[in-house]
mmCIF file of C-alpha atoms in Angstrom:
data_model
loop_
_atom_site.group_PDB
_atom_site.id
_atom_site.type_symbol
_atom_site.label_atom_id
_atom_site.label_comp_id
_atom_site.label_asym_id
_atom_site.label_seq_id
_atom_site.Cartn_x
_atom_site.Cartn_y
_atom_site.Cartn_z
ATOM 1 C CA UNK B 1 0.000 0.000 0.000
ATOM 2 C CA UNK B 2 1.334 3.186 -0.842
ATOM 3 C CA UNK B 3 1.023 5.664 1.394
ATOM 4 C CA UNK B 4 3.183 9.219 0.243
ATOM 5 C CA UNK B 5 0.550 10.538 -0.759
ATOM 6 C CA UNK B 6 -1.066 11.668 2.962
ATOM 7 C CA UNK B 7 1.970 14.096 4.171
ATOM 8 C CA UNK B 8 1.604 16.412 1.468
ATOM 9 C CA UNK B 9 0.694 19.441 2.782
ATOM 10 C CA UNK B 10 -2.039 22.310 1.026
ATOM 11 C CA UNK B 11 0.047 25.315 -0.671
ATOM 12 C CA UNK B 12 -1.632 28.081 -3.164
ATOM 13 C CA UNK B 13 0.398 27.581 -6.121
ATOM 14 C CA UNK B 14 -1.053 28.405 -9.372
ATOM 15 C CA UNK B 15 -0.716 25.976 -11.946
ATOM 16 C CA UNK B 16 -1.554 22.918 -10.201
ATOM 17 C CA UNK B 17 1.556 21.316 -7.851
ATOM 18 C CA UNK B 18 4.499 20.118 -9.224
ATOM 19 C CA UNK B 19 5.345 17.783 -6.861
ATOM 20 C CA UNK B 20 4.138 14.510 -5.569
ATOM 21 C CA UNK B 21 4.924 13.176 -2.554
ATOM 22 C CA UNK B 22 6.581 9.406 -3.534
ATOM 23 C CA UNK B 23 6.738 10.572 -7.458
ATOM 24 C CA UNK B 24 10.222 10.867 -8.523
ATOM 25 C CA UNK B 25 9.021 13.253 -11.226
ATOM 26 C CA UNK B 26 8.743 11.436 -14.824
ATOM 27 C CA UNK B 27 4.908 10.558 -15.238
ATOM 28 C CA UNK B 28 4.769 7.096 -17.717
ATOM 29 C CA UNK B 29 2.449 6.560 -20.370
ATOM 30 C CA UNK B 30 1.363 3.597 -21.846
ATOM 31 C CA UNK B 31 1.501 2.961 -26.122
ATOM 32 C CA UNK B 32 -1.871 1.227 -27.641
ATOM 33 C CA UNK B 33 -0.773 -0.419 -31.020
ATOM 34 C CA UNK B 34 -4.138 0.370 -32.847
ATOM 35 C CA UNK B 35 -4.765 -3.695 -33.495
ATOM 36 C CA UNK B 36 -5.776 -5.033 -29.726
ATOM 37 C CA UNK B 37 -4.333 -3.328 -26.999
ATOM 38 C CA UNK B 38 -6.171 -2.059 -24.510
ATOM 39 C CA UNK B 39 -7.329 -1.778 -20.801
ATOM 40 C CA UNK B 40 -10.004 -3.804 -18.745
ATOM 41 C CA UNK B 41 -11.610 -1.863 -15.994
ATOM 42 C CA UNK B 42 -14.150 -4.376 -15.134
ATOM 43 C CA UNK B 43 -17.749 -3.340 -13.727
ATOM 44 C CA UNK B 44 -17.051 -0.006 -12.783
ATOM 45 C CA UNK B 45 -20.628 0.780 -11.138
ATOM 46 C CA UNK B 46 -18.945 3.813 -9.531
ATOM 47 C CA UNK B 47 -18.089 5.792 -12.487
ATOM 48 C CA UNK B 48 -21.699 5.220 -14.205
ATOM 49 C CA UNK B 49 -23.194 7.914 -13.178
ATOM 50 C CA UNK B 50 -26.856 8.384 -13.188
ATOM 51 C CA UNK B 51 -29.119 10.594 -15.548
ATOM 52 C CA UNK B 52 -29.846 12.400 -11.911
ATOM 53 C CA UNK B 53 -26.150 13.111 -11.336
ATOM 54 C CA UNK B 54 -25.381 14.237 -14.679
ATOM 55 C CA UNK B 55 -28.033 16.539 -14.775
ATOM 56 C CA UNK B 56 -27.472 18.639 -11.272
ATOM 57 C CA UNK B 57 -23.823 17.873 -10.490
ATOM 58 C CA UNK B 58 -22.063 16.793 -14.314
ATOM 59 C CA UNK B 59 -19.086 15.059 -14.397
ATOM 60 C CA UNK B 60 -15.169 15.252 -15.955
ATOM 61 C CA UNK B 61 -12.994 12.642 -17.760
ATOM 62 C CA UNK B 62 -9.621 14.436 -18.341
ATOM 63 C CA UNK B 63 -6.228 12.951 -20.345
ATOM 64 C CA UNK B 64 -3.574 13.672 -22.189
ATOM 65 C CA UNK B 65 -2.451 12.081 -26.028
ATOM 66 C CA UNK B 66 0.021 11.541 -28.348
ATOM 67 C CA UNK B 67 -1.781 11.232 -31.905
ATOM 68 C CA UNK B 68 0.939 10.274 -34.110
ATOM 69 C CA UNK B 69 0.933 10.106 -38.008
ATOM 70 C CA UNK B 70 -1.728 10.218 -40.161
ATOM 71 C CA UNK B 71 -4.772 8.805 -41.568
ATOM 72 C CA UNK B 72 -5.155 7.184 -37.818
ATOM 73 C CA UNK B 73 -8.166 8.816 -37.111
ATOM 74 C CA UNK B 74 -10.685 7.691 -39.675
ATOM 75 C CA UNK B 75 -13.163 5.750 -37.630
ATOM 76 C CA UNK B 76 -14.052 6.846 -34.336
ATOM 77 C CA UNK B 77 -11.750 5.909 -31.979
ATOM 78 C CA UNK B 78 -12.342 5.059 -28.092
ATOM 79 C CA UNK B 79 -10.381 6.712 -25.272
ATOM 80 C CA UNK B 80 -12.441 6.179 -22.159
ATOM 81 C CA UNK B 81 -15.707 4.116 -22.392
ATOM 82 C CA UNK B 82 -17.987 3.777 -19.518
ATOM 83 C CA UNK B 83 -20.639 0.458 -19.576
ATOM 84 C CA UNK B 84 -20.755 -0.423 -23.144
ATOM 85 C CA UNK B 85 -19.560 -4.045 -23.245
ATOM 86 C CA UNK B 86 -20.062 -6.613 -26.330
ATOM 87 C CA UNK B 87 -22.998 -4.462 -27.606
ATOM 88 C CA UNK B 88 -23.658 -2.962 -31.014
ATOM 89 C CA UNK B 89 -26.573 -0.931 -28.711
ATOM 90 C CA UNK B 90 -25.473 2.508 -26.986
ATOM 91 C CA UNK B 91 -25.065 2.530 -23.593
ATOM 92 C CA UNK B 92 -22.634 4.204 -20.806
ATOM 93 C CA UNK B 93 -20.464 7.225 -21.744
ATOM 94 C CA UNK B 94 -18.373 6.952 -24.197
ATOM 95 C CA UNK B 95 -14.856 9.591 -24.550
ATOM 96 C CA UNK B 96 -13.130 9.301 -28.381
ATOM 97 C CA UNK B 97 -12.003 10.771 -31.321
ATOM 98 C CA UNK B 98 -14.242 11.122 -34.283
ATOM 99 C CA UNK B 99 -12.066 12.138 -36.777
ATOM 100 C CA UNK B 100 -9.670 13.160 -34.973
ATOM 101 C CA UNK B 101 -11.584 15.243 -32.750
ATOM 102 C CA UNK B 102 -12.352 14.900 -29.541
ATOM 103 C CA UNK B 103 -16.055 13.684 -28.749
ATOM 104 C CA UNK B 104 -18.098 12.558 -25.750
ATOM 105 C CA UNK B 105 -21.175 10.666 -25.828
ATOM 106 C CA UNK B 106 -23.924 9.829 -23.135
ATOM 107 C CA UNK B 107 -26.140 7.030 -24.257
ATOM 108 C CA UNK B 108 -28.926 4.421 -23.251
ATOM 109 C CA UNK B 109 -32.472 4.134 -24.288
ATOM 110 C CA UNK B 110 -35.406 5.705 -26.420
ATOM 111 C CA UNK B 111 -38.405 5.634 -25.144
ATOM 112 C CA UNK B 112 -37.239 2.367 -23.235
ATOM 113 C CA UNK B 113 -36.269 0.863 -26.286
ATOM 114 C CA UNK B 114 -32.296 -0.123 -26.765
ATOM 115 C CA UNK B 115 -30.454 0.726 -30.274
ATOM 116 C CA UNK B 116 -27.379 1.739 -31.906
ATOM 117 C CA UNK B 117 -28.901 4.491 -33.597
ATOM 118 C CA UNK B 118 -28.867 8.332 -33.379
ATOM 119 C CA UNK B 119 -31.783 8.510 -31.066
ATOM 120 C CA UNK B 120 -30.065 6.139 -28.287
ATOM 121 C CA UNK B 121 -27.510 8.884 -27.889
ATOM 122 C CA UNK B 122 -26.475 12.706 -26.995
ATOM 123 C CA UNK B 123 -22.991 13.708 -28.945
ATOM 124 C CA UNK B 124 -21.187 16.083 -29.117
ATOM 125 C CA UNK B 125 -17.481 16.863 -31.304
ATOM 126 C CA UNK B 126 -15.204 19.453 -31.304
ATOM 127 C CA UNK B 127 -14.879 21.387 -35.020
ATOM 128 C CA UNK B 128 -11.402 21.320 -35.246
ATOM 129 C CA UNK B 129 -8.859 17.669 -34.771
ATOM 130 C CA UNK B 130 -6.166 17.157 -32.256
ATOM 131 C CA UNK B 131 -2.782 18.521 -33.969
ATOM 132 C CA UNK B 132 -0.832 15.492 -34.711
ATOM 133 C CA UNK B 133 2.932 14.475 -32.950
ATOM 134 C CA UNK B 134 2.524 16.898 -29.909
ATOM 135 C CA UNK B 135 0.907 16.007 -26.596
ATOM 136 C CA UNK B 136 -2.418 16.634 -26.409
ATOM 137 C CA UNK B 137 -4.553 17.499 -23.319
ATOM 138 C CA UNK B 138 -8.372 17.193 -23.160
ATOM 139 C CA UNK B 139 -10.848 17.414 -20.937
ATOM 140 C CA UNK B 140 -14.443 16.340 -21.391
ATOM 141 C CA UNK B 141 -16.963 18.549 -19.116
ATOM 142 C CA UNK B 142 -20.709 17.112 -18.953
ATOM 143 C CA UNK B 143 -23.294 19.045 -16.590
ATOM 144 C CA UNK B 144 -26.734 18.837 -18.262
ATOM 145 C CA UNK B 145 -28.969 15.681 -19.656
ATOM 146 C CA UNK B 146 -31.895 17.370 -21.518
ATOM 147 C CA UNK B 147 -31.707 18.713 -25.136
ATOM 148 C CA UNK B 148 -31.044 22.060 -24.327
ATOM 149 C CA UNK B 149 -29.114 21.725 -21.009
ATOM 150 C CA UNK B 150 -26.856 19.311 -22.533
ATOM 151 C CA UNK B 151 -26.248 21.643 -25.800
ATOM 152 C CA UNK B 152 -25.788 24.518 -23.212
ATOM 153 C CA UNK B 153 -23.565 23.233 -20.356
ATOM 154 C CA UNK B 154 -21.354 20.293 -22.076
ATOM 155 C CA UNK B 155 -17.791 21.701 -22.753
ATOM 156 C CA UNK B 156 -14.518 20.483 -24.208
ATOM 157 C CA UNK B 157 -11.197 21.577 -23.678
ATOM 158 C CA UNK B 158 -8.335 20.624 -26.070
ATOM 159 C CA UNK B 159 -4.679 22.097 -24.088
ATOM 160 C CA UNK B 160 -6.697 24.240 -21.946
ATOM 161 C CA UNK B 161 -9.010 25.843 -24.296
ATOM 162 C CA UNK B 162 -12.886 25.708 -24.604
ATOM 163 C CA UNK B 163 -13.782 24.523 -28.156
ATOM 164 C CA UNK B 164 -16.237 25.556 -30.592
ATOM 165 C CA UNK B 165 -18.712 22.378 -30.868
ATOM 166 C CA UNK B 166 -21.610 20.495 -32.786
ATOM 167 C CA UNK B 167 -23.993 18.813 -31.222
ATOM 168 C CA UNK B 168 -26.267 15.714 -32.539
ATOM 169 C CA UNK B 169 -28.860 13.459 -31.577
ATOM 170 C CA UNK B 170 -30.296 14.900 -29.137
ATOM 171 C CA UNK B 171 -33.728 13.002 -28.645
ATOM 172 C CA UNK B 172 -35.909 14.126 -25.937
ATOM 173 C CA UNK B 173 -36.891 10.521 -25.002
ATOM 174 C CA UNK B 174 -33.429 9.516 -24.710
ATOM 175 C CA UNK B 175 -32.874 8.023 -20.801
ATOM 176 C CA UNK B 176 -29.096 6.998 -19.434
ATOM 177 C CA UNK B 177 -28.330 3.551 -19.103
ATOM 178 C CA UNK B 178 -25.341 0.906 -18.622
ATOM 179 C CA UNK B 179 -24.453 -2.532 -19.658
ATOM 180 C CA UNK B 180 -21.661 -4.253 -18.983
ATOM 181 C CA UNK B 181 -18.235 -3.231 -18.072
ATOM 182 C CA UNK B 182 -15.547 -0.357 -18.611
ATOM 183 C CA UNK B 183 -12.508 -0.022 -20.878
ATOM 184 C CA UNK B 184 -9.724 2.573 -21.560
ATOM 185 C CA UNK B 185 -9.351 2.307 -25.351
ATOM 186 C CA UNK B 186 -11.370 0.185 -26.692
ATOM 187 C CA UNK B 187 -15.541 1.158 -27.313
ATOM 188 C CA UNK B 188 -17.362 -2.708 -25.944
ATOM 189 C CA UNK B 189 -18.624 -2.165 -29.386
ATOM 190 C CA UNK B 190 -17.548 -6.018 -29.750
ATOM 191 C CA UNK B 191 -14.694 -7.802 -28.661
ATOM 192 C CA UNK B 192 -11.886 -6.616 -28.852
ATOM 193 C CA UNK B 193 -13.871 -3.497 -31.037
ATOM 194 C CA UNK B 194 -12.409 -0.229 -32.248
ATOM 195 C CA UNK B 195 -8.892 0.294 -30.779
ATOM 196 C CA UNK B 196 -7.296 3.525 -30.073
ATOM 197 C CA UNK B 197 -4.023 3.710 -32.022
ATOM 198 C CA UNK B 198 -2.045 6.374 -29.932
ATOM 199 C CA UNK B 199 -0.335 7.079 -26.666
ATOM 200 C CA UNK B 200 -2.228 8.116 -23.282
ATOM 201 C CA UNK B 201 -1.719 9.273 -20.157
ATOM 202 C CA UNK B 202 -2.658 10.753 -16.400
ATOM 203 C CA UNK B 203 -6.242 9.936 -17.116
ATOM 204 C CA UNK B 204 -8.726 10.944 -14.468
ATOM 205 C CA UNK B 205 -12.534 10.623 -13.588
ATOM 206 C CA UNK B 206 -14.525 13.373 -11.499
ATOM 207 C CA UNK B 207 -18.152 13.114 -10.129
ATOM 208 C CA UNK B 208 -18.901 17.115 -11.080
ATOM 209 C CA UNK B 209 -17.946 19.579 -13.731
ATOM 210 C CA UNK B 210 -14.400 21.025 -13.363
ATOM 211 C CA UNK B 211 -13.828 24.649 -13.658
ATOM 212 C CA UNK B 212 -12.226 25.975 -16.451
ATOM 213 C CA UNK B 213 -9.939 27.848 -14.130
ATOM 214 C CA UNK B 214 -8.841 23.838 -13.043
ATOM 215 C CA UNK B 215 -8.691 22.745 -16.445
ATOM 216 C CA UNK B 216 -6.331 25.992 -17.538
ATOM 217 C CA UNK B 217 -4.198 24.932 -14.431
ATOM 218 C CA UNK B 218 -4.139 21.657 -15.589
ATOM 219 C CA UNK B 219 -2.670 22.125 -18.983
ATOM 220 C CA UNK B 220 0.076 25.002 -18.117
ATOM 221 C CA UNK B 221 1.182 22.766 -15.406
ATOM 222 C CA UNK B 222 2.367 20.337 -17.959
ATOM 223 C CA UNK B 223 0.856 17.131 -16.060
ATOM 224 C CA UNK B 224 4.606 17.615 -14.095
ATOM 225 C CA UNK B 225 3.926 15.586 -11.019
ATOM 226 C CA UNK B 226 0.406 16.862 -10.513
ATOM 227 C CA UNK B 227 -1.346 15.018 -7.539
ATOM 228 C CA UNK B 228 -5.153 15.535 -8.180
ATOM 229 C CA UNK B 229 -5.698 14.260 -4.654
ATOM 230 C CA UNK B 230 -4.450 17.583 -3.138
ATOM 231 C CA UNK B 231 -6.260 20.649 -3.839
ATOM 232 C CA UNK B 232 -3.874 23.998 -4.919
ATOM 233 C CA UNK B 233 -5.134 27.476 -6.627
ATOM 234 C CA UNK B 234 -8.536 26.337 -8.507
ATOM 235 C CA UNK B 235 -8.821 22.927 -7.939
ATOM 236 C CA UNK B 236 -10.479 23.062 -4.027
ATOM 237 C CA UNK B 237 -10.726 20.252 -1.589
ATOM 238 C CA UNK B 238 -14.566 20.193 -2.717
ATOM 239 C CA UNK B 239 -13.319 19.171 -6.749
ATOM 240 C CA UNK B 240 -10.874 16.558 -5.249
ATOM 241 C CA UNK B 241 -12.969 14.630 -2.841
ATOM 242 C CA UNK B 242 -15.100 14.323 -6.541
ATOM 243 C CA UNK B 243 -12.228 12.282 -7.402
ATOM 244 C CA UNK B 244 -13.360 8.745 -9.003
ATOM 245 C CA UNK B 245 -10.329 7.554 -10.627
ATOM 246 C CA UNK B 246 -6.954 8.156 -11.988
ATOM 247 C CA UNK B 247 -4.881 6.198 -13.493
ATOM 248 C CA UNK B 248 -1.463 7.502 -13.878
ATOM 249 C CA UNK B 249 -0.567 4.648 -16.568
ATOM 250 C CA UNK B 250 2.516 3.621 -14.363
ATOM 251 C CA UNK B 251 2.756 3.334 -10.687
ATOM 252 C CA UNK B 252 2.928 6.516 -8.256
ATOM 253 C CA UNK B 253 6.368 5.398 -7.295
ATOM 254 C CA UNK B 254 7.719 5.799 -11.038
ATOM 255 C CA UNK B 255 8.158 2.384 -12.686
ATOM 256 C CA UNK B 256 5.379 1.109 -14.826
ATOM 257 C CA UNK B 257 3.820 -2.592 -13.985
ATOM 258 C CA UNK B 258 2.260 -5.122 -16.057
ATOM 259 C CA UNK B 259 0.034 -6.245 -16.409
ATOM 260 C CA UNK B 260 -1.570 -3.824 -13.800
ATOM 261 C CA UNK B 261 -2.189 -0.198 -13.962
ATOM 262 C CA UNK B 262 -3.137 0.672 -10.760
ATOM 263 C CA UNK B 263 -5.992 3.344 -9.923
ATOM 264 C CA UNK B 264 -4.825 6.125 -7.536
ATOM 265 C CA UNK B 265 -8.045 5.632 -5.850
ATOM 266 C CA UNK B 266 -7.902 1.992 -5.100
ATOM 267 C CA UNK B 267 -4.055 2.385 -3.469
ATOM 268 C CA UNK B 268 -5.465 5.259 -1.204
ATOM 269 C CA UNK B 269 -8.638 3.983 -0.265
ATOM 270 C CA UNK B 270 -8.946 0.317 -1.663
ATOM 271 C CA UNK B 271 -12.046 1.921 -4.131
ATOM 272 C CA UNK B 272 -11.428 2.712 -7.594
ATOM 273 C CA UNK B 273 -10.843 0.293 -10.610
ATOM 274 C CA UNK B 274 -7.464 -0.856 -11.590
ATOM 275 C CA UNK B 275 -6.629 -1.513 -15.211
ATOM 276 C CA UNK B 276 -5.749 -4.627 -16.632
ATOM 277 C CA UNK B 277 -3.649 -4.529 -19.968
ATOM 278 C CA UNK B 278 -4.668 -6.600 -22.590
ATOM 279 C CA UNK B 279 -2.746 -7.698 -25.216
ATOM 280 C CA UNK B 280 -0.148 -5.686 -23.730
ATOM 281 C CA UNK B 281 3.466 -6.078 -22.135
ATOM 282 C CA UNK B 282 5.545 -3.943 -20.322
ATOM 283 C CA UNK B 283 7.345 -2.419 -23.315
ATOM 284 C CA UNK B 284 3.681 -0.590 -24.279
ATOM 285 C CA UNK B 285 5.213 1.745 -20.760
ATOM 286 C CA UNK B 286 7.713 4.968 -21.671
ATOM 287 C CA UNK B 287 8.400 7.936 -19.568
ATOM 288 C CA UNK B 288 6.723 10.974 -20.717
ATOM 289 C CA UNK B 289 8.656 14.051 -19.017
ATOM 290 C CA UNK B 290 7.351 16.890 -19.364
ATOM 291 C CA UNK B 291 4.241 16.972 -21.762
ATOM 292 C CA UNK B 292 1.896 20.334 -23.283
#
């Protein structure tokens, strides 16, 4: 059990912290080949949040990404998928690219009824893609579950920056719902299904929508040892007790393990969802340094 973690003490420092108690300072990130790597959270019941929650309270799935190359990004590509598993129907949340850009979808039933169509779904995509060979950092911001409230109140940030966005399917009749269990790149669409081919890391889960003041932070701080457990300058002790799960994509002592990649959450508190690679070996782990 790792335990660093509870000595830090609170500062005001604006961007987030740069240093982690126990970190030695180089965050790793994990490579996903684009063929059938990718990471088995299991039933994550905690992180499917319910139409209730995301209407009054929202929530906030934040990352960073290497896109490299290109013509990688023509089908839509999974990066955190909540309760979609072996299922051509919508359900859960679903975090990808779509051509590139960055895209969040919550999903579940019309009128009672489960499909894989438009109406089983609320979308929306950034206008603009990811730029290509430099780290990316985005964060997906969801407070709202009708029509309009979700068109008004869903955000997403690409390096600290509020996007311009389109919006589609948004169905009146459309009710939240879950089925099966949780992946980091790969969409349950079938087994394994679409496969993120790019790099990822410091990915994190919050029960309430972030502030773009935290999400600024966030980016300028260059993910440098950030600990999302300790609240500094925007991000309050209110945003981190919100805190669902983060996976670092390495350990919090600095080497990466396999076939484990261990949620911050469950190594404090024994709650969370650890990741199990699949299809995946140790040399999928690099040091990132300093990213942004």
């Amino acid at each position: 059990m790792y335990y660093g973690r509870l000595s830090i003490k609170y500062s005001i420092v604006s961007p987030l912290i740069n240093n982690m108690g126990g970190y030695p300072g180089n965050r790793y990130v994990t490579k996903f080949d684009g063929v059938n790597d990718y990471l088995q959270l299991g039933h994550a019941t905690n992180l499917e949040f319910s139409q209730a929650h995301i209407t009054n309270i929202g929530f906030t799935i934040t990352g960073w990404i290497w896109l490299a190359g290109l013509g990688l990004e023509n089908q839509s590509m999974p990066w955190v998928n909540i309760g979609r598993e072996n299922t051509s129907n919508y359900y859960g949340i679903q975090c990808n690219l779509s051509l590139g850009r960055p895209q969040v979808s919550v999903m579940g039933l019309n009128s009672g009824s489960a499909g894989g169509g438009g109406n089983n779904r609320r979308t929306c995509k950034t206008n603009t893609a990811l730029t290509r060979n430099i780290w990316n950092h985005v964060a997906w911001v969801v407070k709202g579950f009708s029509p309009t409230d979700f068109a008004s109140n869903t955000k997403i940030y690409v390096n600290g920056v509020s996007q311009a966005l389109t919006f589609t399917g948004l169905n009146a009749n459309l009710t939240m719902n879950y089925s099966g269990d949780s992946f980091i790149g790969m969409n349950g669409n079938s087994s394994p299904g679409y496969i993120i081919p790019s790099t990822l890391g410091d990915i994190t889960v919050h029960a309430k929508e972030l502030s773009a003041s935290v999400i600024s932070n966030v980016y300028a701080s260059n993910n440098d040892g950030i600990d999302w457990m300790v609240p500094v300058g925007a991000y309050t002790a209110a945003d981190a007790l919100t805190l669902k799960s983060w996976w670092q994509m390495g350990t919090p002592t600095g080497p990466a393990t396999s076939p484990v990649i261990f949620d911050e959450q469950w190594l404090l508190t024994g709650t969370g969802h650890n990741a199990t690679m699949v299809n995946m070996t140790s040399s999928d782990f690099s040091p990132a340094g300093l990213w942004g």
